[in-house]
C-alpha positions as a LaTeX table, in Angstrom:
\begin{tabular}{lrrr}
\hline
Residue & $x$ (\AA) & $y$ (\AA) & $z$ (\AA) \\
\hline
Met1 & 19.17 & 154.40 & 196.17 \\
Arg2 & 20.72 & 152.04 & 198.76 \\
Ala3 & 18.35 & 150.17 & 201.43 \\
Ala4 & 19.37 & 148.32 & 204.82 \\
Ala5 & 16.27 & 145.70 & 205.63 \\
Ile6 & 16.43 & 144.65 & 209.35 \\
Leu7 & 13.71 & 142.24 & 209.75 \\
Gly8 & 12.18 & 141.18 & 213.71 \\
Leu9 & 11.42 & 138.50 & 215.24 \\
Gly10 & 8.67 & 136.26 & 212.87 \\
Cys11 & 9.59 & 138.79 & 209.10 \\
Ser12 & 11.28 & 137.56 & 206.69 \\
Glu13 & 12.50 & 138.56 & 203.21 \\
Lys14 & 9.16 & 137.53 & 201.81 \\
Asp15 & 7.73 & 140.50 & 204.27 \\
Leu16 & 10.46 & 142.77 & 201.75 \\
Arg17 & 9.53 & 141.72 & 198.51 \\
Pro18 & 6.27 & 144.48 & 197.77 \\
Phe19 & 9.08 & 146.72 & 199.13 \\
Arg20 & 11.61 & 145.56 & 196.79 \\
Gln21 & 8.87 & 145.78 & 193.22 \\
Asn22 & 8.13 & 149.26 & 193.99 \\
Ser23 & 11.71 & 150.33 & 193.79 \\
Gln24 & 15.21 & 150.13 & 192.41 \\
Ala25 & 17.27 & 150.47 & 195.21 \\
Thr26 & 19.94 & 148.04 & 196.28 \\
Trp27 & 19.29 & 145.85 & 199.24 \\
Thr28 & 20.91 & 144.52 & 201.88 \\
Val29 & 19.94 & 142.82 & 205.29 \\
Gly30 & 20.60 & 144.09 & 208.68 \\
Leu31 & 21.72 & 146.91 & 210.22 \\
Pro32 & 24.56 & 149.30 & 208.49 \\
Gly33 & 27.87 & 149.41 & 209.41 \\
Ser34 & 28.28 & 153.21 & 208.58 \\
Ser35 & 26.28 & 155.65 & 207.63 \\
His36 & 27.75 & 156.06 & 203.85 \\
Asp37 & 26.90 & 152.30 & 203.25 \\
Val38 & 22.78 & 152.92 & 202.48 \\
Asp39 & 20.78 & 156.12 & 202.14 \\
Ala40 & 17.48 & 154.30 & 204.00 \\
Ile41 & 16.16 & 151.87 & 206.60 \\
Leu42 & 13.96 & 149.88 & 206.61 \\
Ile43 & 12.52 & 147.81 & 209.90 \\
Phe44 & 9.83 & 145.09 & 209.87 \\
Gly45 & 8.39 & 144.27 & 213.40 \\
Gly46 & 7.18 & 145.80 & 216.22 \\
Asp47 & 8.22 & 148.35 & 219.56 \\
Gly48 & 10.50 & 145.72 & 220.59 \\
Thr49 & 12.34 & 145.45 & 217.71 \\
Ile50 & 13.28 & 149.27 & 216.62 \\
His51 & 13.82 & 149.66 & 220.49 \\
Arg52 & 16.64 & 147.50 & 220.45 \\
His53 & 17.47 & 149.84 & 217.10 \\
Leu54 & 17.48 & 153.25 & 218.91 \\
Ala55 & 21.17 & 154.07 & 220.15 \\
His56 & 22.65 & 152.75 & 216.75 \\
Leu57 & 19.86 & 154.38 & 214.62 \\
Val58 & 20.35 & 157.59 & 216.50 \\
Arg59 & 24.29 & 157.36 & 215.64 \\
Leu60 & 23.85 & 156.54 & 211.96 \\
Gln61 & 21.09 & 159.51 & 211.56 \\
Leu62 & 19.59 & 158.04 & 208.45 \\
Pro63 & 15.85 & 158.09 & 207.10 \\
Val64 & 14.01 & 155.28 & 208.85 \\
Leu65 & 10.34 & 153.53 & 207.99 \\
Ile66 & 8.89 & 151.60 & 210.39 \\
Val67 & 6.95 & 148.94 & 208.70 \\
Pro68 & 4.05 & 147.57 & 211.20 \\
Cys69 & 5.00 & 143.57 & 211.47 \\
Gly70 & 4.77 & 143.84 & 215.00 \\
Ser71 & 2.72 & 142.53 & 218.27 \\
Gly72 & 2.00 & 145.98 & 219.43 \\
Asn73 & 3.32 & 148.86 & 216.36 \\
Asp74 & 1.86 & 151.66 & 218.83 \\
Phe75 & 5.15 & 153.80 & 217.30 \\
Ala76 & 4.23 & 152.99 & 213.86 \\
Arg77 & 0.59 & 153.93 & 215.07 \\
Ala78 & 1.95 & 157.48 & 215.73 \\
Leu79 & 3.81 & 157.98 & 213.07 \\
Lys80 & 0.01 & 157.31 & 210.98 \\
Leu81 & 1.81 & 154.14 & 209.57 \\
Arg82 & $-1.30$ & 151.80 & 210.83 \\
Ser83 & $-0.12$ & 149.33 & 207.58 \\
Ile84 & 2.02 & 147.42 & 206.08 \\
Arg85 & $-0.06$ & 148.70 & 202.97 \\
Asp86 & 0.46 & 152.69 & 204.30 \\
Ala87 & 4.48 & 152.31 & 205.03 \\
Leu88 & 4.27 & 150.92 & 201.20 \\
Thr89 & 3.08 & 154.02 & 200.09 \\
Ala90 & 5.56 & 156.19 & 201.93 \\
Trp91 & 7.94 & 153.96 & 201.17 \\
Arg92 & 7.16 & 154.47 & 196.93 \\
Asn93 & 7.02 & 158.68 & 197.47 \\
Phe94 & 10.08 & 158.16 & 199.47 \\
Ala95 & 11.68 & 156.47 & 196.84 \\
Ser96 & 10.63 & 158.39 & 193.97 \\
Gly97 & 12.05 & 162.00 & 196.09 \\
Ala98 & 9.38 & 162.57 & 197.92 \\
Asp99 & 10.02 & 165.04 & 201.13 \\
Asn100 & 8.15 & 162.90 & 203.29 \\
Val101 & 11.06 & 162.47 & 206.15 \\
Lys102 & 10.63 & 164.58 & 209.17 \\
Lys103 & 12.75 & 164.65 & 212.75 \\
Ile104 & 11.29 & 163.05 & 215.54 \\
Asp105 & 12.22 & 163.62 & 219.55 \\
Leu106 & 13.17 & 160.30 & 221.32 \\
Gly107 & 13.08 & 159.13 & 225.25 \\
Val108 & 16.38 & 158.72 & 227.58 \\
Ile109 & 16.43 & 156.56 & 231.09 \\
Ser110 & 19.57 & 156.27 & 233.00 \\
Pro111 & 20.25 & 154.09 & 235.67 \\
Leu112 & 22.06 & 156.03 & 238.37 \\
Ala113 & 22.87 & 153.16 & 241.09 \\
Val114 & 25.70 & 152.13 & 238.12 \\
Pro115 & 28.92 & 154.26 & 238.07 \\
Ala116 & 29.30 & 154.11 & 234.52 \\
Pro117 & 24.74 & 155.43 & 234.29 \\
His118 & 24.59 & 153.93 & 230.41 \\
Ser119 & 21.91 & 155.86 & 228.62 \\
His120 & 18.99 & 153.84 & 227.02 \\
Tyr121 & 16.52 & 155.38 & 223.98 \\
Phe122 & 13.38 & 154.53 & 224.13 \\
Cys123 & 10.24 & 155.91 & 221.30 \\
Cys124 & 7.39 & 154.79 & 222.90 \\
Val125 & 6.82 & 154.72 & 227.02 \\
Gly126 & 8.26 & 153.75 & 229.98 \\
Gly127 & 7.03 & 153.21 & 232.87 \\
Val128 & 7.64 & 151.70 & 236.89 \\
Gly129 & 5.05 & 149.85 & 238.65 \\
Leu130 & 2.35 & 147.58 & 237.90 \\
Asp131 & 2.66 & 148.43 & 233.78 \\
Ala132 & 6.21 & 147.52 & 234.05 \\
Glu133 & 4.65 & 144.28 & 235.97 \\
Thr134 & 2.19 & 143.54 & 233.14 \\
Ala135 & 4.73 & 143.53 & 230.46 \\
Arg136 & 6.91 & 141.55 & 232.24 \\
Arg137 & 3.88 & 139.22 & 232.13 \\
Ala138 & 2.64 & 140.03 & 228.41 \\
Asn139 & 6.68 & 138.60 & 226.98 \\
Arg140 & 5.79 & 135.28 & 228.50 \\
Leu141 & 2.90 & 135.18 & 225.97 \\
Pro142 & 3.58 & 133.63 & 222.65 \\
Arg143 & 4.19 & 135.80 & 219.89 \\
Trp144 & 0.47 & 135.67 & 218.34 \\
Leu145 & $-1.10$ & 136.09 & 221.51 \\
Arg146 & 0.79 & 139.36 & 222.57 \\
Gly147 & $-0.94$ & 140.42 & 219.31 \\
His148 & $-4.23$ & 140.00 & 219.94 \\
Gly149 & $-4.71$ & 141.94 & 223.15 \\
Gly150 & $-1.32$ & 139.88 & 224.92 \\
Tyr151 & $-0.88$ & 143.49 & 227.69 \\
Ala152 & $-4.80$ & 143.38 & 228.33 \\
Leu153 & $-5.03$ & 139.71 & 229.55 \\
Ser154 & $-1.33$ & 140.05 & 232.08 \\
Leu155 & $-3.17$ & 143.09 & 233.19 \\
Pro156 & $-5.64$ & 140.71 & 236.24 \\
Gly157 & $-3.17$ & 138.82 & 236.77 \\
Ala158 & $-0.68$ & 141.24 & 237.71 \\
Leu159 & $-2.86$ & 143.17 & 239.43 \\
Tyr160 & $-3.95$ & 140.37 & 241.81 \\
Arg161 & $-0.36$ & 140.38 & 242.90 \\
Phe162 & 0.98 & 144.16 & 242.58 \\
Thr163 & 0.79 & 146.55 & 245.67 \\
Ala164 & 1.15 & 150.05 & 245.48 \\
Gln165 & 4.47 & 150.96 & 246.03 \\
Arg166 & 5.99 & 154.20 & 247.39 \\
Met167 & 8.10 & 156.24 & 244.39 \\
Lys168 & 9.75 & 159.39 & 245.09 \\
Ile169 & 9.13 & 161.45 & 242.24 \\
Ser170 & 11.34 & 164.73 & 240.98 \\
Arg171 & 11.07 & 167.08 & 237.91 \\
Pro172 & 12.82 & 169.23 & 237.15 \\
Val173 & 12.68 & 173.76 & 238.22 \\
Ala174 & 11.25 & 176.16 & 235.43 \\
Asp175 & 14.26 & 177.84 & 234.36 \\
His176 & 16.46 & 175.86 & 236.28 \\
Pro177 & 16.85 & 172.08 & 234.92 \\
Glu178 & 19.87 & 171.28 & 237.11 \\
Gln179 & 17.55 & 171.83 & 240.01 \\
Leu180 & 14.96 & 169.01 & 241.01 \\
Ile181 & 11.92 & 169.63 & 243.14 \\
Val182 & 9.93 & 166.63 & 244.67 \\
Tyr183 & 6.53 & 166.27 & 242.24 \\
Ser184 & 4.95 & 163.08 & 244.67 \\
Asp185 & 6.41 & 161.30 & 246.99 \\
Gln186 & 3.46 & 158.74 & 247.78 \\
Arg187 & 2.32 & 154.89 & 247.34 \\
Val188 & 1.53 & 154.78 & 244.00 \\
Tyr189 & 0.42 & 152.18 & 241.23 \\
Leu190 & 2.51 & 153.25 & 238.16 \\
Ala191 & 4.55 & 155.77 & 237.09 \\
Ala192 & 4.49 & 156.03 & 233.13 \\
Phe193 & 6.58 & 158.42 & 231.44 \\
Ala194 & 5.62 & 159.44 & 227.06 \\
Asn195 & 6.91 & 160.01 & 224.16 \\
Ala196 & 4.28 & 158.72 & 222.00 \\
Pro197 & 0.64 & 158.52 & 223.00 \\
Ala198 & 0.01 & 154.49 & 223.47 \\
Tyr199 & 1.92 & 151.86 & 224.17 \\
Gly200 & 0.06 & 147.80 & 224.75 \\
Gly201 & $-1.20$ & 147.56 & 221.65 \\
Gly202 & $-3.09$ & 150.73 & 222.08 \\
Met203 & $-3.63$ & 151.90 & 224.87 \\
Lys204 & $-3.91$ & 155.69 & 225.14 \\
Ile205 & $-1.66$ & 155.74 & 228.81 \\
Ala206 & $-0.56$ & 159.45 & 227.71 \\
Pro207 & $-2.93$ & 161.03 & 225.01 \\
His208 & $-1.60$ & 164.01 & 224.67 \\
Ala209 & 1.94 & 163.05 & 223.73 \\
Leu210 & 3.56 & 164.41 & 220.47 \\
Leu211 & 6.57 & 163.36 & 219.04 \\
Asp212 & 8.36 & 166.44 & 218.23 \\
Asp213 & 6.99 & 168.36 & 220.98 \\
Gly214 & 10.39 & 168.62 & 223.57 \\
Gln215 & 8.24 & 166.97 & 226.31 \\
Leu216 & 7.51 & 163.68 & 228.11 \\
Asp217 & 4.19 & 163.01 & 229.08 \\
Ile218 & 3.94 & 161.66 & 232.56 \\
Cys219 & 1.30 & 159.56 & 233.79 \\
Ile220 & 0.55 & 158.59 & 237.53 \\
Val221 & $-1.25$ & 157.29 & 239.07 \\
Arg222 & $-1.69$ & 157.02 & 242.55 \\
Asn223 & $-2.67$ & 154.14 & 245.24 \\
Thr224 & $-6.90$ & 153.25 & 244.96 \\
Asp225 & $-8.63$ & 150.72 & 245.70 \\
Lys226 & $-8.13$ & 147.50 & 243.43 \\
Leu227 & $-11.46$ & 146.81 & 241.50 \\
Lys228 & $-11.52$ & 150.89 & 241.06 \\
Leu229 & $-8.16$ & 150.51 & 239.45 \\
Phe230 & $-9.38$ & 147.20 & 237.37 \\
Cys231 & $-12.09$ & 148.86 & 235.95 \\
Leu232 & $-10.04$ & 152.12 & 235.13 \\
Phe233 & $-7.86$ & 150.30 & 232.89 \\
Pro234 & $-10.20$ & 150.23 & 230.27 \\
Thr235 & $-10.77$ & 153.52 & 229.69 \\
Ile236 & $-7.42$ & 154.25 & 229.32 \\
Tyr237 & $-8.05$ & 152.58 & 225.55 \\
Phe238 & $-9.63$ & 156.07 & 225.00 \\
Gly239 & $-7.87$ & 157.91 & 226.93 \\
His240 & $-10.25$ & 158.49 & 229.54 \\
His241 & $-8.53$ & 157.52 & 232.62 \\
Leu242 & $-7.20$ & 161.50 & 232.54 \\
Glu243 & $-10.72$ & 162.53 & 234.48 \\
Val244 & $-10.40$ & 159.94 & 237.25 \\
Pro245 & $-9.15$ & 161.94 & 240.61 \\
Gln246 & $-6.44$ & 159.34 & 241.45 \\
Val247 & $-4.58$ & 160.12 & 237.84 \\
Asp248 & $-2.47$ & 163.05 & 237.91 \\
Tyr249 & $-1.47$ & 164.60 & 234.21 \\
Phe250 & 1.42 & 166.50 & 233.48 \\
Gln251 & 4.42 & 166.94 & 230.56 \\
Thr252 & 8.10 & 167.85 & 231.44 \\
Glu253 & 11.09 & 167.98 & 230.08 \\
Gly254 & 12.68 & 165.72 & 232.73 \\
Leu255 & 11.96 & 163.11 & 235.64 \\
Arg256 & 13.83 & 161.24 & 238.49 \\
Ile257 & 12.34 & 158.65 & 240.06 \\
Glu258 & 13.66 & 156.72 & 243.12 \\
Thr259 & 12.03 & 153.63 & 245.26 \\
Glu260 & 12.90 & 151.92 & 248.67 \\
Ala261 & 13.37 & 149.00 & 246.46 \\
Pro262 & 14.71 & 148.79 & 242.96 \\
Phe263 & 11.71 & 148.24 & 240.96 \\
Asp264 & 12.55 & 146.72 & 237.48 \\
Val265 & 11.13 & 149.60 & 234.75 \\
Tyr266 & 9.98 & 148.56 & 230.95 \\
Ala267 & 10.61 & 150.94 & 227.84 \\
Asp268 & 8.94 & 149.74 & 224.33 \\
Gly269 & 8.08 & 146.66 & 226.60 \\
Glu270 & 11.10 & 145.72 & 226.92 \\
Tyr271 & 13.22 & 145.53 & 230.38 \\
Val272 & 15.64 & 148.45 & 230.79 \\
Cys273 & 17.19 & 148.58 & 234.29 \\
His274 & 15.98 & 149.08 & 237.81 \\
Thr275 & 14.93 & 151.52 & 239.60 \\
Pro276 & 15.88 & 154.33 & 240.34 \\
Ile277 & 16.19 & 156.52 & 237.04 \\
Asp278 & 16.64 & 159.82 & 235.79 \\
Val279 & 14.41 & 160.35 & 232.57 \\
Ser280 & 14.37 & 162.61 & 229.31 \\
Ile281 & 13.70 & 163.99 & 226.19 \\
Val282 & 16.16 & 164.47 & 222.60 \\
Pro283 & 14.45 & 166.69 & 220.51 \\
Gly284 & 14.73 & 165.39 & 216.95 \\
Ala285 & 17.10 & 162.83 & 217.47 \\
Leu286 & 15.52 & 159.67 & 214.89 \\
Arg287 & 14.65 & 160.99 & 211.40 \\
Val288 & 11.78 & 159.11 & 209.80 \\
Ile289 & 9.77 & 158.78 & 206.88 \\
Val290 & 6.18 & 159.15 & 207.27 \\
Pro291 & 2.95 & 159.63 & 205.02 \\
Arg292 & 3.41 & 162.75 & 202.88 \\
His293 & 0.33 & 164.20 & 204.27 \\
Arg294 & 1.75 & 164.51 & 207.77 \\
Val295 & 4.60 & 165.98 & 206.25 \\
Gln296 & 1.86 & 168.26 & 204.79 \\
Glu297 & 0.34 & 168.81 & 208.14 \\
Gln298 & 2.92 & 169.91 & 210.19 \\
Ala299 & 4.64 & 172.23 & 207.63 \\
Glu300 & 0.71 & 174.30 & 207.46 \\
Gln301 & 1.07 & 174.00 & 211.26 \\
\hline
\end{tabular}
């Protein structure tokens, strides 16, 4: 067994020690250049660290284990890797020959305003509007504070300054994916597109999202009173915001978002590009190491 470890911000080889002690693998630190160099990759970090390496991981098509050491860890939780101990158990199983590798989908954001569009993968959730502004503010906070409610702490300031913006949101026509039909053309506070249920450290913006269903889950918060909007956000931690009339929720294989002026697009807590954008889903784009019980559940389904 040959394994490569990617150490995110704040991580060191000290975090790697338990994994070294529990396998006979030969270890290297850093992203391998070829799929022939190693047999598996371990990423120590959060959603942002994973996001920055997705394009290369897709090219390599090697099994990837997420070790949740970041400030968000929403992607790891979606994989049922809620702690370093969970990741260590999954690694032991994998290293001993267990078949605990599965394929999952990834979202893709393609900016339309540049001559040669460059696609950006994301694993959890992307968005335009208030959530992007909140993510931008949260990224300015110290790392320890980001990991302890940084998104929620950044929300009041973002909400105070942000106003609903006109967004034209289109989706593919059923049976004719090359054609788009306008779903909404009005002022909205945010449009989030999700591959996983949560972002911002546990906010379940897309509670019905699955990593392997070939669909994007879309959540749109239409223009409403700011006080009502402020009261809405705590309900997102439990997925209860879908009961609010000003919230639209649906699934689609693709999406186009256009705005009157360019707006920031964030995904996995990281800045990606400006609008206008196309968003799509790539089924089975990434191979991940997961707990054995998760593989068994899927086999039974």
